[in-house]
Coordinates of N, CA and C in Angstrom, one line a residue:
M1 N 103.3 103.8 130.6 CA 104.8 104.0 130.4 C 105.6 102.8 130.9
A2 N 106.7 102.6 130.2 CA 107.5 101.4 130.6 C 108.2 101.7 131.9
D3 N 108.8 100.7 132.5 CA 109.5 100.8 133.7 C 110.6 101.9 133.6
S4 N 110.6 102.8 134.5 CA 111.5 104.0 134.3 C 112.8 103.8 135.1
A5 N 113.1 102.6 135.5 CA 114.4 102.3 136.1 C 115.5 102.6 135.1
P6 N 116.6 103.3 135.6 CA 117.6 103.6 134.6 C 118.3 102.4 134.1
K7 N 118.6 102.4 132.8 CA 119.3 101.3 132.2 C 120.8 101.4 132.5
K8 N 121.4 100.3 132.6 CA 122.9 100.2 132.8 C 123.5 100.7 131.5
L9 N 124.6 101.5 131.6 CA 125.3 102.0 130.5 C 126.5 101.0 130.3
L10 N 126.6 100.5 129.1 CA 127.6 99.5 128.7 C 128.5 100.1 127.7
L11 N 129.8 100.2 128.0 CA 130.8 100.8 127.2 C 131.5 99.7 126.4
V12 N 131.4 99.6 125.1 CA 131.9 98.6 124.3 C 132.7 99.3 123.1
V13 N 133.8 98.8 122.7 CA 134.5 99.4 121.6 C 134.4 98.5 120.4
A14 N 134.5 99.1 119.2 CA 134.5 98.4 118.0 C 135.7 98.9 117.1
C15 N 136.2 98.1 116.2 CA 137.3 98.5 115.4 C 137.0 98.1 113.9
A16 N 137.1 99.1 113.0 CA 137.0 98.8 111.6 C 138.4 98.6 111.1
L17 N 138.8 97.3 111.0 CA 140.1 96.9 110.5 C 140.1 97.0 109.0
V18 N 141.0 97.7 108.4 CA 141.0 98.0 107.0 C 142.3 97.4 106.4
D19 N 142.1 96.6 105.4 CA 143.2 96.0 104.7 C 143.8 96.8 103.6
A20 N 144.9 96.4 103.0 CA 145.5 97.2 102.0 C 144.7 97.5 100.7
D21 N 143.6 96.6 100.5 CA 142.7 96.8 99.4 C 141.5 97.7 99.8
G22 N 141.5 98.3 101.1 CA 140.4 99.1 101.5 C 139.2 98.4 101.9
R23 N 139.3 97.1 102.2 CA 138.2 96.3 102.7 C 138.2 96.3 104.2
I24 N 137.0 96.1 104.8 CA 136.8 96.1 106.2 C 136.5 94.7 106.7
L25 N 137.1 94.3 107.8 CA 136.8 93.0 108.4 C 135.6 93.0 109.2
L26 N 134.7 92.0 108.9 CA 133.5 91.7 109.7 C 133.6 90.4 110.3
A27 N 133.1 90.2 111.5 CA 133.1 88.9 112.3 C 131.7 88.5 112.5
Q28 N 131.4 87.3 112.3 CA 130.0 86.8 112.6 C 129.9 86.2 114.0
R29 N 128.9 86.7 114.7 CA 128.7 86.3 116.1 C 128.4 84.8 116.1
P30 N 129.1 84.0 116.8 CA 129.0 82.5 116.8 C 127.7 82.1 117.5
E31 N 127.3 80.8 117.2 CA 126.1 80.2 117.9 C 126.3 80.2 119.4
G32 N 125.3 80.4 120.1 CA 125.4 80.4 121.6 C 125.6 81.8 122.2
K33 N 126.0 82.8 121.4 CA 126.1 84.1 121.9 C 124.8 84.9 121.5
S34 N 124.5 86.0 122.3 CA 123.4 86.8 121.9 C 123.6 87.3 120.5
M35 N 122.5 87.5 119.8 CA 122.6 88.0 118.4 C 123.5 87.1 117.5
A36 N 123.5 85.8 117.8 CA 124.2 84.9 116.9 C 123.9 85.0 115.5
G37 N 124.9 84.9 114.6 CA 124.6 84.9 113.2 C 124.7 86.3 112.6
L38 N 124.7 87.4 113.4 CA 124.8 88.7 112.9 C 126.3 89.1 112.7
W39 N 126.5 90.0 111.8 CA 127.9 90.4 111.5 C 128.2 91.7 112.3
E40 N 129.4 91.8 112.8 CA 129.8 93.0 113.5 C 131.3 93.3 113.3
F41 N 131.6 94.5 113.8 CA 133.0 95.0 113.8 C 133.7 94.3 115.0
P42 N 134.9 93.8 114.9 CA 135.5 93.2 116.1 C 135.6 94.2 117.2
G43 N 135.6 93.7 118.4 CA 135.7 94.6 119.6 C 135.2 93.9 120.8
G44 N 134.9 94.7 121.8 CA 134.3 94.1 123.0 C 134.2 95.1 124.2
K45 N 133.9 94.6 125.3 CA 133.6 95.4 126.5 C 134.8 96.0 127.1
V46 N 134.8 97.2 127.5 CA 135.9 97.9 128.1 C 135.9 97.4 129.6
E47 N 137.0 96.9 130.0 CA 137.1 96.4 131.4 C 137.5 97.5 132.3
P48 N 137.2 97.4 133.6 CA 137.6 98.4 134.6 C 139.1 98.7 134.5
G49 N 139.4 100.0 134.5 CA 140.8 100.4 134.5 C 141.4 100.4 133.1
E50 N 140.7 100.1 132.1 CA 141.2 100.0 130.7 C 140.7 101.2 129.9
T51 N 141.5 101.7 129.0 CA 141.1 102.7 128.1 C 140.4 102.1 126.9
P52 N 139.6 102.8 126.2 CA 139.0 102.2 125.0 C 140.1 101.7 124.0
E53 N 141.2 102.4 123.9 CA 142.2 102.0 123.0 C 142.9 100.7 123.4
E54 N 143.1 100.6 124.7 CA 143.7 99.3 125.3 C 142.7 98.1 125.0
T55 N 141.4 98.4 125.1 CA 140.4 97.4 124.9 C 140.5 96.9 123.5
V56 N 140.6 97.8 122.5 CA 140.7 97.4 121.1 C 141.9 96.5 120.9
I57 N 143.0 96.9 121.4 CA 144.3 96.2 121.2 C 144.1 94.8 121.8
R58 N 143.6 94.7 123.0 CA 143.4 93.4 123.7 C 142.4 92.5 122.9
E59 N 141.2 93.1 122.5 CA 140.2 92.3 121.8 C 140.7 91.8 120.5
L60 N 141.4 92.7 119.7 CA 141.9 92.2 118.4 C 142.9 91.1 118.6
H61 N 143.7 91.1 119.7 CA 144.6 90.0 119.9 C 143.8 88.7 120.3
E62 N 142.9 88.9 121.3 CA 142.1 87.7 121.8 C 141.2 87.1 120.7
E63 N 140.5 88.0 119.9 CA 139.6 87.5 119.0 C 140.2 87.0 117.6
L64 N 141.2 87.8 117.2 CA 141.7 87.6 115.9 C 143.2 87.2 115.8
G65 N 143.9 87.3 116.9 CA 145.3 86.9 116.9 C 146.2 87.9 116.2
I66 N 145.8 89.2 116.1 CA 146.7 90.2 115.5 C 147.1 91.2 116.6
V67 N 148.2 91.9 116.3 CA 148.8 92.9 117.2 C 148.7 94.3 116.5
T68 N 148.3 95.3 117.3 CA 148.4 96.7 116.8 C 148.8 97.5 118.0
R69 N 149.0 98.8 117.8 CA 149.4 99.7 118.8 C 148.4 100.9 118.9
V70 N 148.4 101.7 120.0 CA 147.5 102.8 120.1 C 147.8 103.8 119.0
A71 N 149.0 104.0 118.5 CA 149.3 105.0 117.5 C 148.7 104.6 116.1
C72 N 148.3 103.3 116.0 CA 147.6 102.8 114.8 C 146.1 102.9 114.8
L73 N 145.6 103.4 115.9 CA 144.1 103.5 116.1 C 143.7 104.9 115.9
A74 N 142.7 105.1 115.1 CA 142.1 106.5 115.0 C 140.6 106.4 115.3
P75 N 140.1 107.3 116.2 CA 138.7 107.3 116.5 C 138.0 107.9 115.3
L76 N 136.9 107.2 114.9 CA 136.1 107.6 113.7 C 134.8 108.2 114.1
T77 N 134.0 107.5 114.8 CA 132.7 107.9 115.2 C 132.2 107.1 116.4
F78 N 131.0 107.2 116.8 CA 130.5 106.3 117.9 C 129.0 106.0 117.7
A79 N 128.5 105.0 118.3 CA 127.1 104.6 118.3 C 126.6 104.7 119.7
S80 N 125.4 105.2 119.9 CA 124.7 105.2 121.2 C 123.3 104.6 120.9
H81 N 123.1 103.4 121.5 CA 121.9 102.7 121.2 C 121.2 102.1 122.4
A82 N 119.9 102.3 122.5 CA 119.2 101.7 123.7 C 118.7 100.3 123.3
Y83 N 119.2 99.3 124.0 CA 118.6 98.0 123.9 C 117.6 97.8 125.0
D84 N 116.9 96.7 125.1 CA 115.8 96.6 126.1 C 116.3 96.7 127.5
D85 N 117.5 96.1 127.8 CA 117.9 96.0 129.2 C 119.2 96.8 129.5
F86 N 119.8 97.5 128.5 CA 120.9 98.3 128.7 C 121.1 99.3 127.6
H87 N 121.9 100.3 127.9 CA 122.2 101.3 126.8 C 123.7 101.2 126.4
L88 N 123.9 101.0 125.1 CA 125.2 100.8 124.6 C 125.9 102.1 124.1
L89 N 127.1 102.3 124.5 CA 127.9 103.4 124.0 C 129.1 102.7 123.4
M90 N 129.3 102.9 122.0 CA 130.3 102.2 121.3 C 131.2 103.1 120.4
P91 N 132.3 103.5 120.9 CA 133.3 104.2 120.0 C 133.8 103.3 118.9
L92 N 133.9 103.8 117.7 CA 134.4 103.0 116.6 C 135.8 103.6 116.2
F93 N 136.8 102.7 116.3 CA 138.1 103.1 115.8 C 138.4 102.5 114.5
I94 N 139.3 103.1 113.7 CA 139.7 102.6 112.4 C 141.2 102.2 112.6
C95 N 141.5 101.1 112.0 CA 142.9 100.6 112.1 C 143.4 100.0 110.8
R96 N 144.4 100.6 110.2 CA 144.9 100.2 108.9 C 146.3 99.5 109.1
R97 N 146.9 99.6 110.3 CA 148.2 99.0 110.5 C 148.2 98.0 111.6
F98 N 148.4 96.7 111.3 CA 148.4 95.7 112.3 C 149.4 94.6 111.8
E99 N 149.8 93.7 112.8 CA 150.7 92.6 112.5 C 149.9 91.3 112.6
G100 N 150.1 90.4 111.6 CA 149.5 89.1 111.6 C 148.3 89.1 110.7
I101 N 147.8 87.9 110.5 CA 146.7 87.6 109.6 C 145.5 87.3 110.5
P102 N 144.4 88.1 110.5 CA 143.2 87.8 111.3 C 142.7 86.4 111.1
Q103 N 142.4 85.8 112.2 CA 141.8 84.4 112.2 C 140.8 84.4 113.4
G104 N 139.6 83.8 113.1 CA 138.6 83.7 114.1 C 139.0 82.8 115.2
R105 N 139.5 83.3 116.3 CA 140.0 82.4 117.4 C 138.9 82.0 118.4
E106 N 137.6 82.5 118.2 CA 136.5 82.2 119.1 C 135.4 81.5 118.3
G107 N 135.8 80.9 117.2 CA 134.8 80.2 116.4 C 134.0 81.0 115.5
Q108 N 134.3 82.3 115.3 CA 133.5 83.2 114.5 C 134.0 83.2 113.1
A109 N 133.1 83.3 112.1 CA 133.5 83.4 110.7 C 134.0 84.9 110.5
L110 N 134.9 85.1 109.6 CA 135.4 86.4 109.2 C 135.2 86.6 107.7
K111 N 135.0 87.9 107.4 CA 134.9 88.2 106.0 C 135.4 89.6 105.7
W112 N 136.2 89.8 104.7 CA 136.7 91.1 104.3 C 135.6 91.7 103.3
V113 N 135.1 92.9 103.6 CA 134.0 93.4 102.8 C 134.3 94.9 102.4
R114 N 133.9 95.2 101.2 CA 133.9 96.6 100.7 C 132.9 97.4 101.4
A115 N 133.3 98.7 101.7 CA 132.4 99.6 102.4 C 131.0 99.6 101.8
K116 N 130.9 99.7 100.5 CA 129.6 99.8 99.8 C 128.8 98.5 100.0
A117 N 129.4 97.4 100.4 CA 128.6 96.2 100.5 C 128.3 95.9 102.0
L118 N 128.6 96.8 102.9 CA 128.4 96.5 104.4 C 126.9 96.2 104.7
R119 N 126.0 96.9 104.0 CA 124.6 96.7 104.2 C 124.0 95.3 103.8
D120 N 124.9 94.6 103.1 CA 124.5 93.2 102.6 C 124.6 92.2 103.8
Y121 N 125.2 92.6 104.9 CA 125.4 91.7 106.0 C 124.5 92.2 107.2
P122 N 123.6 91.3 107.7 CA 122.8 91.7 108.8 C 123.7 92.0 110.1
M123 N 123.4 93.1 110.7 CA 124.2 93.5 111.9 C 123.4 93.9 113.0
P124 N 123.9 93.9 114.3 CA 123.2 94.4 115.4 C 122.8 95.8 115.2
A125 N 121.7 96.2 115.8 CA 121.1 97.6 115.6 C 122.2 98.7 115.9
A126 N 123.0 98.4 116.9 CA 124.0 99.5 117.2 C 125.1 99.7 116.2
D127 N 125.3 98.6 115.4 CA 126.4 98.7 114.4 C 126.0 99.5 113.1
E128 N 124.7 99.4 112.8 CA 124.2 99.9 111.5 C 124.5 101.4 111.3
P129 N 124.3 102.3 112.3 CA 124.5 103.7 112.1 C 126.0 104.0 111.8
L130 N 126.9 103.1 112.0 CA 128.3 103.3 111.8 C 128.7 103.2 110.3
I131 N 127.8 102.5 109.6 CA 128.1 102.2 108.2 C 128.3 103.4 107.3
P132 N 127.4 104.4 107.4 CA 127.7 105.6 106.5 C 129.0 106.3 106.7
F133 N 129.5 106.3 107.9 CA 130.8 106.9 108.2 C 131.9 106.2 107.5
L134 N 131.8 104.8 107.5 CA 132.8 104.0 106.8 C 132.7 104.2 105.3
Q135 N 131.5 104.3 104.8 CA 131.3 104.4 103.4 C 131.8 105.8 102.9
D136 N 131.6 106.8 103.7 CA 132.1 108.1 103.3 C 133.7 108.1 103.3
L137 N 134.3 107.4 104.3 CA 135.7 107.4 104.4 C 136.4 106.5 103.3
L138 N 135.8 105.4 103.0 CA 136.4 104.5 102.1 C 135.6 104.4 100.7

């Protein structure tokens, strides 16, 4: 049996940003980061004292240069995934109202994708179970 030491629980939020045409924004993890080259929903680690919604707002501003508010975020589903050295819990929010035009501020490529085409983009294992919920919604 593998080492039974408990894995650290990592709380990370993700956001399905949806444009007026019903497309979802994906960001490609840049070179030098773990899982570089894979496509993901924007988001990031929840910092101490931060709510998941505050994290989404902060990360969208830091990563993409856009502004949104808590009232514009709706929880959709979540992913719970065991990686080798930690367990990821990732709520997925959907956001249709934001100010600004998303730009990759951390060197990441961005792409607006139709829900039915999400499986055409290689994603981290934790992101894949979120796809059917977005496809059902959009």
